[in-house]
PDB file of C-alpha atoms and ligand atoms in Angstrom:
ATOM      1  CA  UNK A   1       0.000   0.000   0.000  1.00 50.00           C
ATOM      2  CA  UNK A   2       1.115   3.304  -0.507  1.00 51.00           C
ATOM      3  CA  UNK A   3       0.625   6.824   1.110  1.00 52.00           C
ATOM      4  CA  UNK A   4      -1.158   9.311  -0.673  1.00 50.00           C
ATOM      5  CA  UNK A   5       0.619  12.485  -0.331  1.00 51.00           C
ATOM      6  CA  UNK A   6      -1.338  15.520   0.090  1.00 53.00           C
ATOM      7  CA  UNK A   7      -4.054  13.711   1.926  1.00 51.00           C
ATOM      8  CA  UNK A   8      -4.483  12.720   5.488  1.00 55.00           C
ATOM      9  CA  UNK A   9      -3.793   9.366   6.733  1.00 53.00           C
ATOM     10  CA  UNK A  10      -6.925   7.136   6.387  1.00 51.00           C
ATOM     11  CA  UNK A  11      -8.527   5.829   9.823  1.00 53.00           C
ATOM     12  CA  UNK A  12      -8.032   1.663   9.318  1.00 52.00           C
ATOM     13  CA  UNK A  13     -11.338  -0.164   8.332  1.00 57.00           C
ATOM     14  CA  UNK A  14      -9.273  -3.027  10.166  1.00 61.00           C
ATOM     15  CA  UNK A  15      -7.503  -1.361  12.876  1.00 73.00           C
ATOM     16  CA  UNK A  16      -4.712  -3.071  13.195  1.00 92.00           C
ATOM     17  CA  UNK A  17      -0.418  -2.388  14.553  1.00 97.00           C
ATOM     18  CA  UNK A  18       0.945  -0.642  11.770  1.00 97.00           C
ATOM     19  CA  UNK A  19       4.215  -0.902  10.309  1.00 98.00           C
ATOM     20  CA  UNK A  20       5.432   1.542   7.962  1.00 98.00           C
ATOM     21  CA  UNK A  21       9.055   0.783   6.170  1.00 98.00           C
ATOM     22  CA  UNK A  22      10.473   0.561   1.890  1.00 97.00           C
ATOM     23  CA  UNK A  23      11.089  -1.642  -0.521  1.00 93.00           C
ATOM     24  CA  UNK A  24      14.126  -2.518   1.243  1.00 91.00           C
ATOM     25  CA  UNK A  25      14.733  -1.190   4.637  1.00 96.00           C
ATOM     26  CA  UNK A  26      15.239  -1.997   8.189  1.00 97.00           C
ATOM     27  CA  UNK A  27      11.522  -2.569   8.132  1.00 98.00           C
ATOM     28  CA  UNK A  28      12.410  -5.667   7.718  1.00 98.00           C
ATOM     29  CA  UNK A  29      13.788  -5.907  10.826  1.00 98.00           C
ATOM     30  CA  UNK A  30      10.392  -5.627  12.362  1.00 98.00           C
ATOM     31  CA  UNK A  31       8.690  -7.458  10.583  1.00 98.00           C
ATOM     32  CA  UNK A  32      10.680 -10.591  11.367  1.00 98.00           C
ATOM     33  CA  UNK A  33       9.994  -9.740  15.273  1.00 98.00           C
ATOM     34  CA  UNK A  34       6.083  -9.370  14.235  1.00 98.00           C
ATOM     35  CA  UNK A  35       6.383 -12.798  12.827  1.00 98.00           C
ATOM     36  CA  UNK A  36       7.645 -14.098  15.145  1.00 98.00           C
ATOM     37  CA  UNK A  37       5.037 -12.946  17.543  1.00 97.00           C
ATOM     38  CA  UNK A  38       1.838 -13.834  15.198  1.00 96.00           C
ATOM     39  CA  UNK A  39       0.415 -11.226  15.569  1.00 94.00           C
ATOM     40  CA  UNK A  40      -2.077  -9.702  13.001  1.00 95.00           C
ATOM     41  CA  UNK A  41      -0.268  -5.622  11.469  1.00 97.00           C
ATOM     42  CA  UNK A  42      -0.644  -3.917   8.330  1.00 97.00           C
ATOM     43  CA  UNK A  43       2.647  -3.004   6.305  1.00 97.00           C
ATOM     44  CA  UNK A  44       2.747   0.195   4.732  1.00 97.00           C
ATOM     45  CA  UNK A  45       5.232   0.398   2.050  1.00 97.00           C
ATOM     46  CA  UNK A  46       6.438   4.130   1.756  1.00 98.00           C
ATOM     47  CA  UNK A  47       7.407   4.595  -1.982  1.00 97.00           C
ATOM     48  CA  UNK A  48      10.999   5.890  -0.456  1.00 97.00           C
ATOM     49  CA  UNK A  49      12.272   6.465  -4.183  1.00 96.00           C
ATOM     50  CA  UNK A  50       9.696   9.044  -4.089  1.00 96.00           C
ATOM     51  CA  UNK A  51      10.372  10.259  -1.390  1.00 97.00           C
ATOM     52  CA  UNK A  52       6.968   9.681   0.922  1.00 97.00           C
ATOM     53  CA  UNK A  53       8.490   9.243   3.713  1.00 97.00           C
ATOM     54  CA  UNK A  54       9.796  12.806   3.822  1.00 98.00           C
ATOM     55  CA  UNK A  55       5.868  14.178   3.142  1.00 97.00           C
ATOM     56  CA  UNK A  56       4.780  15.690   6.158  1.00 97.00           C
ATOM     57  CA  UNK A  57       2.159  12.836   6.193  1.00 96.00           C
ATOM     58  CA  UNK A  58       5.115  10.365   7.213  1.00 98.00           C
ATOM     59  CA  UNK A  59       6.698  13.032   8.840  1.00 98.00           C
ATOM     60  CA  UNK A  60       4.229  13.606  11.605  1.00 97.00           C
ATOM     61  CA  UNK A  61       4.875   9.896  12.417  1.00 98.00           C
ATOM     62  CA  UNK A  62       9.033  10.150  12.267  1.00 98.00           C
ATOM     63  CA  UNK A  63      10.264  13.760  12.004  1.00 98.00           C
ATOM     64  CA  UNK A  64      12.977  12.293  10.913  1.00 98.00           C
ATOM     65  CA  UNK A  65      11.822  10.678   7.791  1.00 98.00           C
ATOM     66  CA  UNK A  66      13.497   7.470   8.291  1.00 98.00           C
ATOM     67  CA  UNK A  67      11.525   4.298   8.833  1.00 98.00           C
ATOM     68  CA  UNK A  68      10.297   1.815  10.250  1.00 98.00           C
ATOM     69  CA  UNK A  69       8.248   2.977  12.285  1.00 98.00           C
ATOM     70  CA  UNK A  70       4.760   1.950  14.010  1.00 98.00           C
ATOM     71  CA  UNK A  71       1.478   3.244  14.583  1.00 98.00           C
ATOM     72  CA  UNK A  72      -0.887   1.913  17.154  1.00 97.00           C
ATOM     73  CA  UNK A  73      -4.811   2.036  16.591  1.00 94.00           C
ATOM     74  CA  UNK A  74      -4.826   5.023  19.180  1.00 94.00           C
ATOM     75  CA  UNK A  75      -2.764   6.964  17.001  1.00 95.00           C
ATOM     76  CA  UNK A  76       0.728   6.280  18.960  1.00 97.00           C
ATOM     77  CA  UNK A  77       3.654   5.969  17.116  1.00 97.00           C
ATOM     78  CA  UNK A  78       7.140   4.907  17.603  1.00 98.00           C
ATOM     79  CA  UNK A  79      10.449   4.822  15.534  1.00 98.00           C
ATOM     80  CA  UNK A  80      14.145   3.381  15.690  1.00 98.00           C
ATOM     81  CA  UNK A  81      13.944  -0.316  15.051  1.00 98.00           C
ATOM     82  CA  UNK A  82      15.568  -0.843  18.553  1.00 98.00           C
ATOM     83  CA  UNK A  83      12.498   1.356  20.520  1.00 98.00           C
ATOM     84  CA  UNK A  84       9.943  -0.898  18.701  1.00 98.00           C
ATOM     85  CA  UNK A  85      11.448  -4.121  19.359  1.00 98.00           C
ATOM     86  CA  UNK A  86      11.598  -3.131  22.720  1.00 98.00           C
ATOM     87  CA  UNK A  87       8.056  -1.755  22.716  1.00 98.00           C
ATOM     88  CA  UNK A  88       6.649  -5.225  21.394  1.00 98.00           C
ATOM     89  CA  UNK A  89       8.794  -7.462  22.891  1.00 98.00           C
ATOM     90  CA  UNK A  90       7.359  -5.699  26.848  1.00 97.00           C
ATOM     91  CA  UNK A  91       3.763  -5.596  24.912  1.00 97.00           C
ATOM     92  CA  UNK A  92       3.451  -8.864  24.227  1.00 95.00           C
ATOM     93  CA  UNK A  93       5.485 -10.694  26.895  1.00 94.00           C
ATOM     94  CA  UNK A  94       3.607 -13.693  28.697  1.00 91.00           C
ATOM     95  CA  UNK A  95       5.272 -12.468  32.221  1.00 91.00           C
ATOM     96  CA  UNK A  96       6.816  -8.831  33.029  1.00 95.00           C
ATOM     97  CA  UNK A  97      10.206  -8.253  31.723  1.00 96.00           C
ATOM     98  CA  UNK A  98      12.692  -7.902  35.087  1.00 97.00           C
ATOM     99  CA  UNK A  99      14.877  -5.054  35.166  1.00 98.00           C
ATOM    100  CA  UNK A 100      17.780  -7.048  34.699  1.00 98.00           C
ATOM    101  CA  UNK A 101      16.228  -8.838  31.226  1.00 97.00           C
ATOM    102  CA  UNK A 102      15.208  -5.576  30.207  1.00 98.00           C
ATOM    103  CA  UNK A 103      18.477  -4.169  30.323  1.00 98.00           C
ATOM    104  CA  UNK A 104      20.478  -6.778  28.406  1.00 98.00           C
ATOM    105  CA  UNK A 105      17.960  -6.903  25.565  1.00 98.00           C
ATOM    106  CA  UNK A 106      18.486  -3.098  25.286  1.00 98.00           C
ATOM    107  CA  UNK A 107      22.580  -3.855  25.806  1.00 98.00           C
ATOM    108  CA  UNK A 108      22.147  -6.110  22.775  1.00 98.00           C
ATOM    109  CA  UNK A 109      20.147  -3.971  20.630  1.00 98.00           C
ATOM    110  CA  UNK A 110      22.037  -0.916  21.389  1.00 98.00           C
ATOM    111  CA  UNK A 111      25.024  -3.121  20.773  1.00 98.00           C
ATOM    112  CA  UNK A 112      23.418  -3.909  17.425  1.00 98.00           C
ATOM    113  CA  UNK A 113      22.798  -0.514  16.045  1.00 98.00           C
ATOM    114  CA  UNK A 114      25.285   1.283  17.616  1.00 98.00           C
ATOM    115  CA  UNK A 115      28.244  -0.960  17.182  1.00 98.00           C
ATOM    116  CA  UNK A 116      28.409  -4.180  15.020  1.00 98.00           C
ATOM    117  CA  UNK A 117      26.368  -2.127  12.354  1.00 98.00           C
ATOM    118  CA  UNK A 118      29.039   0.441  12.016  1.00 98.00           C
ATOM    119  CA  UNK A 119      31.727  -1.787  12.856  1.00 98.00           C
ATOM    120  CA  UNK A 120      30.650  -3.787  10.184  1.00 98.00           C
ATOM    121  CA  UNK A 121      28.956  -1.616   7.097  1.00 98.00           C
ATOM    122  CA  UNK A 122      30.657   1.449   7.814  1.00 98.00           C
ATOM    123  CA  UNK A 123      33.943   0.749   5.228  1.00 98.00           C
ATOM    124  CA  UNK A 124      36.366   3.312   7.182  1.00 98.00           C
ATOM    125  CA  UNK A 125      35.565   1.289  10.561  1.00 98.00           C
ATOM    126  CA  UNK A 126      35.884  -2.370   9.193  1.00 97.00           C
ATOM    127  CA  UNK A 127      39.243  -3.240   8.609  1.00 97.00           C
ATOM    128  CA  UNK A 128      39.624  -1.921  12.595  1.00 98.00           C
ATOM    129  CA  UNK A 129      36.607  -3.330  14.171  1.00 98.00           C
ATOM    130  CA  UNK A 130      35.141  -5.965  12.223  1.00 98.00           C
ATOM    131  CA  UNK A 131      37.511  -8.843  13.498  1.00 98.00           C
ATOM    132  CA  UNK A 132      37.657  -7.808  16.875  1.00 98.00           C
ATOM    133  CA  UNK A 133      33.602  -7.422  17.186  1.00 98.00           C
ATOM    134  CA  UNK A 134      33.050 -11.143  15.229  1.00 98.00           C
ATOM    135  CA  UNK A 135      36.237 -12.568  17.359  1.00 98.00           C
ATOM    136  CA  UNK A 136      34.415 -11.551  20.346  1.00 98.00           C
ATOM    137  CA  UNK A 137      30.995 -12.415  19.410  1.00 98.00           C
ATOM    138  CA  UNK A 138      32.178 -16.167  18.023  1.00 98.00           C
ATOM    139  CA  UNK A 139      33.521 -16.932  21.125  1.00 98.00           C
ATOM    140  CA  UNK A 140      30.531 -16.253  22.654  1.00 98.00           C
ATOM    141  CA  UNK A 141      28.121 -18.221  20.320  1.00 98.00           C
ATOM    142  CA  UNK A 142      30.329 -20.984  21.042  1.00 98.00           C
ATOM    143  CA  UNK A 143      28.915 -21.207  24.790  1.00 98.00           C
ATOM    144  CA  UNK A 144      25.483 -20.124  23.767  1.00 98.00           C
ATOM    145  CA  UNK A 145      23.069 -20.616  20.584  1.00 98.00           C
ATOM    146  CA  UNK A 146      21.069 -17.606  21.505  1.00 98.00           C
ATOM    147  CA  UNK A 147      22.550 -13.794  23.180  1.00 98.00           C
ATOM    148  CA  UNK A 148      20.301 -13.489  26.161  1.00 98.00           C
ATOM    149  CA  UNK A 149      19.319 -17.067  28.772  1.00 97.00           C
ATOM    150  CA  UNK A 150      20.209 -18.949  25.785  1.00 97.00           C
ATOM    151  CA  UNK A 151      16.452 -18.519  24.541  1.00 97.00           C
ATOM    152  CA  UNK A 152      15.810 -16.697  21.331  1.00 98.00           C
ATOM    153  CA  UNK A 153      14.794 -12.747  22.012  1.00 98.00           C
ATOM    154  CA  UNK A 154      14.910  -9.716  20.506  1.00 98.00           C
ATOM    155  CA  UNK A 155      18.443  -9.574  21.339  1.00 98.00           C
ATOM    156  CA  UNK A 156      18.627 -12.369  18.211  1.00 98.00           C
ATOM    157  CA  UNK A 157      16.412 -10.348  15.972  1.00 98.00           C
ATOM    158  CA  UNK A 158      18.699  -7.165  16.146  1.00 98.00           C
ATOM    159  CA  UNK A 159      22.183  -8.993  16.027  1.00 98.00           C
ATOM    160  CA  UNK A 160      21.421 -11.727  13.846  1.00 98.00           C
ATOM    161  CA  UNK A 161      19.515  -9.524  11.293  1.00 98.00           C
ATOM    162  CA  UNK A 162      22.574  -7.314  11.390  1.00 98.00           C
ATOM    163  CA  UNK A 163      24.495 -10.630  10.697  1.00 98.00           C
ATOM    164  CA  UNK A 164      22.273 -11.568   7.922  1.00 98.00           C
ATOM    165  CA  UNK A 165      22.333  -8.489   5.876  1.00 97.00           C
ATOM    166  CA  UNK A 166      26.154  -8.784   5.301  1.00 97.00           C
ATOM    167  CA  UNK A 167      25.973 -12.037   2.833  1.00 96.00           C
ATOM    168  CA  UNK A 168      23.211  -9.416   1.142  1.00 95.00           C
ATOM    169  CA  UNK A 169      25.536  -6.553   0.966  1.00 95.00           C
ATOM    170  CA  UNK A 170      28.500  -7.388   1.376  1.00 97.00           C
ATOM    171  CA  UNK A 171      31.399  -9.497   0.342  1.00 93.00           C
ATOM    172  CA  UNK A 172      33.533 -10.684   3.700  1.00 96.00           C
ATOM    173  CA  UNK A 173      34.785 -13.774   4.070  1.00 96.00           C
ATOM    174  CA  UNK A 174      33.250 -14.901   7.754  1.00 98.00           C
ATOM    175  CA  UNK A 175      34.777 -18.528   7.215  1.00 98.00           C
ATOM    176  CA  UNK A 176      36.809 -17.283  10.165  1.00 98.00           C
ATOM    177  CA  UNK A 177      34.129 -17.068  12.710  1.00 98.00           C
ATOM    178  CA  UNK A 178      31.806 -20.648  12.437  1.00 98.00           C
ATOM    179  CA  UNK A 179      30.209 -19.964  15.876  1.00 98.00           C
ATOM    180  CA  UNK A 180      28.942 -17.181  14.339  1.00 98.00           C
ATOM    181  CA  UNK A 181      28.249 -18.680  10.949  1.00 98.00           C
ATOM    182  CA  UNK A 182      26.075 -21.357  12.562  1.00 98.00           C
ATOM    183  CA  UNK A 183      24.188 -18.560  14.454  1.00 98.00           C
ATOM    184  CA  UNK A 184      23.196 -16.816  11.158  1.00 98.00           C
ATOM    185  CA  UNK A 185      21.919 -20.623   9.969  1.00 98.00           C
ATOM    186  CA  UNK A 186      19.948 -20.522  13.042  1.00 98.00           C
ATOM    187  CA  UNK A 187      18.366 -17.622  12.307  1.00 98.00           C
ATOM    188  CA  UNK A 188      17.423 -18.423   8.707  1.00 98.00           C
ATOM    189  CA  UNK A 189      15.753 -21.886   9.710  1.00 98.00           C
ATOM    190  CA  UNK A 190      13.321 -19.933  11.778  1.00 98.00           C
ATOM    191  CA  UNK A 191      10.195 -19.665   9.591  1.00 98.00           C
ATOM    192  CA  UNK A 192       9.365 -15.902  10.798  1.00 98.00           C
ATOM    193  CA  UNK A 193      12.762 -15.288   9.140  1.00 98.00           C
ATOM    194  CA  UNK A 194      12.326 -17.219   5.695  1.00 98.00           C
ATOM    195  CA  UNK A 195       9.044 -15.439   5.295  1.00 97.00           C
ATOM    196  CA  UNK A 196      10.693 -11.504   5.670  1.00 97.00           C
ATOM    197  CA  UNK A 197      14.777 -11.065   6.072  1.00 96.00           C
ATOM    198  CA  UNK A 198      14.817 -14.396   4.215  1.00 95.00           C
ATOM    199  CA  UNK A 199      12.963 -13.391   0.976  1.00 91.00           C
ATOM    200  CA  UNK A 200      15.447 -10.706   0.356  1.00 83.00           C
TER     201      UNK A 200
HETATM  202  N1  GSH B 301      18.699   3.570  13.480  1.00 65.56           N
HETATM  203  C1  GSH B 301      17.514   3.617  12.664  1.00 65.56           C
HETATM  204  C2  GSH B 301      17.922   3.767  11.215  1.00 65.56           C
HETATM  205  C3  GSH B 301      16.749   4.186  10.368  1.00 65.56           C
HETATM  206  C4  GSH B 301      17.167   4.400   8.936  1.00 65.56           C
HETATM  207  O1  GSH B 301      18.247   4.929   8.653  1.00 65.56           O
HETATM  208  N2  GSH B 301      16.322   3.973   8.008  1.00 65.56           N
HETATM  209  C5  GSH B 301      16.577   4.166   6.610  1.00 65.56           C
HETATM  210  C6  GSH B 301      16.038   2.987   5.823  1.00 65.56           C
HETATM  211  S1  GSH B 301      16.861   1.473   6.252  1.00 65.56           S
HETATM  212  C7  GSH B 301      15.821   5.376   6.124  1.00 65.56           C
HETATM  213  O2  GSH B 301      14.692   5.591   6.504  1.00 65.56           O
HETATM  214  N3  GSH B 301      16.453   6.149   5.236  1.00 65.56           N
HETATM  215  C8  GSH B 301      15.805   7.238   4.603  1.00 65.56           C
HETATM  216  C9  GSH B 301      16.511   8.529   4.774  1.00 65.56           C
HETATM  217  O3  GSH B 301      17.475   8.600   5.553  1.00 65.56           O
HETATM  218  O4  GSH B 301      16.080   9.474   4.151  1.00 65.56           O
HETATM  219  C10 GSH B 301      16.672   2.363  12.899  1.00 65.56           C
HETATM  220  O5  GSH B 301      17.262   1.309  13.159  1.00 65.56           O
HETATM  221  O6  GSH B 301      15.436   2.429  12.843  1.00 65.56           O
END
């Protein structure tokens, strides 16, 4: 679907979570997460080549113009990938979040988005930080299959979709790291994966 410029965002007919991302963005991020979850959300694919997601129609959900972000029925919205996966991971948890959980989901995400990605797809920080980050992170995927109790979390969605993207992007030998190559098979079995990062 695409968002009519000029013209106020439609009320839903179905109201429904609404994620708003491109073609190819870190949407996709998300939507893996909402997958994963089943639970029912709309996509709204922002036409970013032409620029809708710097109309003030996207705008007054991101100032920013960058996606994704979400919109609940009540008109809420939230951006950064991390700041939603947090949001939906608390929604929709079957017991509280502690403190301590909370904290080392956000560690990992923060980790995600603020570190490995630049470490990693930034070209002027690779050659420095790539080795040490995936040194670090192999040895620790070769105590654990998953970042946080050794259950799969959000934690996985941000680093592993990180992780995923670089096969798509870029070309770096990771032969070096197998804890960590087995952790991005992992993540591509899952089924919430195949049907979103995987299709890209
Ligand atoms: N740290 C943000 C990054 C958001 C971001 O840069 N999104 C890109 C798409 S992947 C975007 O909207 N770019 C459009 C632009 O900068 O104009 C997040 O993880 O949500």
């Amino acid at each position: 679907m695409s968002l009519h410029l000029q013209i106020p965002l439609p009320l839903p007919l179905n109201p429904m979570l609404k994620l708003y991302g491109g073609a190819f963005s870190r949407a996709t991020i998300v939507k893996w997460y909402l997958e994963e979850l089943a639970i029912a959300y709309e996509f709204i694919m922002l036409d970013m080549q032409a620029s809708e997601h710097r109309q003030d129609a996207f705008l007054q959900i991101n100032p920013f113009g960058k996606v994704p972000a979400i919109v609940e029925d009540d008109g809420w919205h939230l951006w950064e990938s991390g700041a939603i996966l947090m949001y939906l991971a608390e929604k929709y948890a079957k017991t509280p979040l502690s403190l301590a959980k909370r904290a080392e989901l956000n560690q990992w995400i923060i980790f995600a988005n603020a570190t490995l990605g630049p470490g990693i797809f930034v070209e002027a920080n690779r050659e420095r930080e790539m080795p040490r980050l995936l040194t670090t992170l192999n040895s620790i995927l070769e105590q654990q299959s998953y970042l946080v109790d050794n259950e799969f979390s959000i934690a996985d969605v941000a680093v592993g979709s990180l992780l995923c993207y670089i096969p798509l992007m870029l070309k770096l030998d990771l032969s070096p790291y197998p804890a960590v190559l087995d952790y991005m098979k992992r993540m591509t079995e899952r089924s919430a994966f195949q049907k979103t990062l995987g299709k890209r």
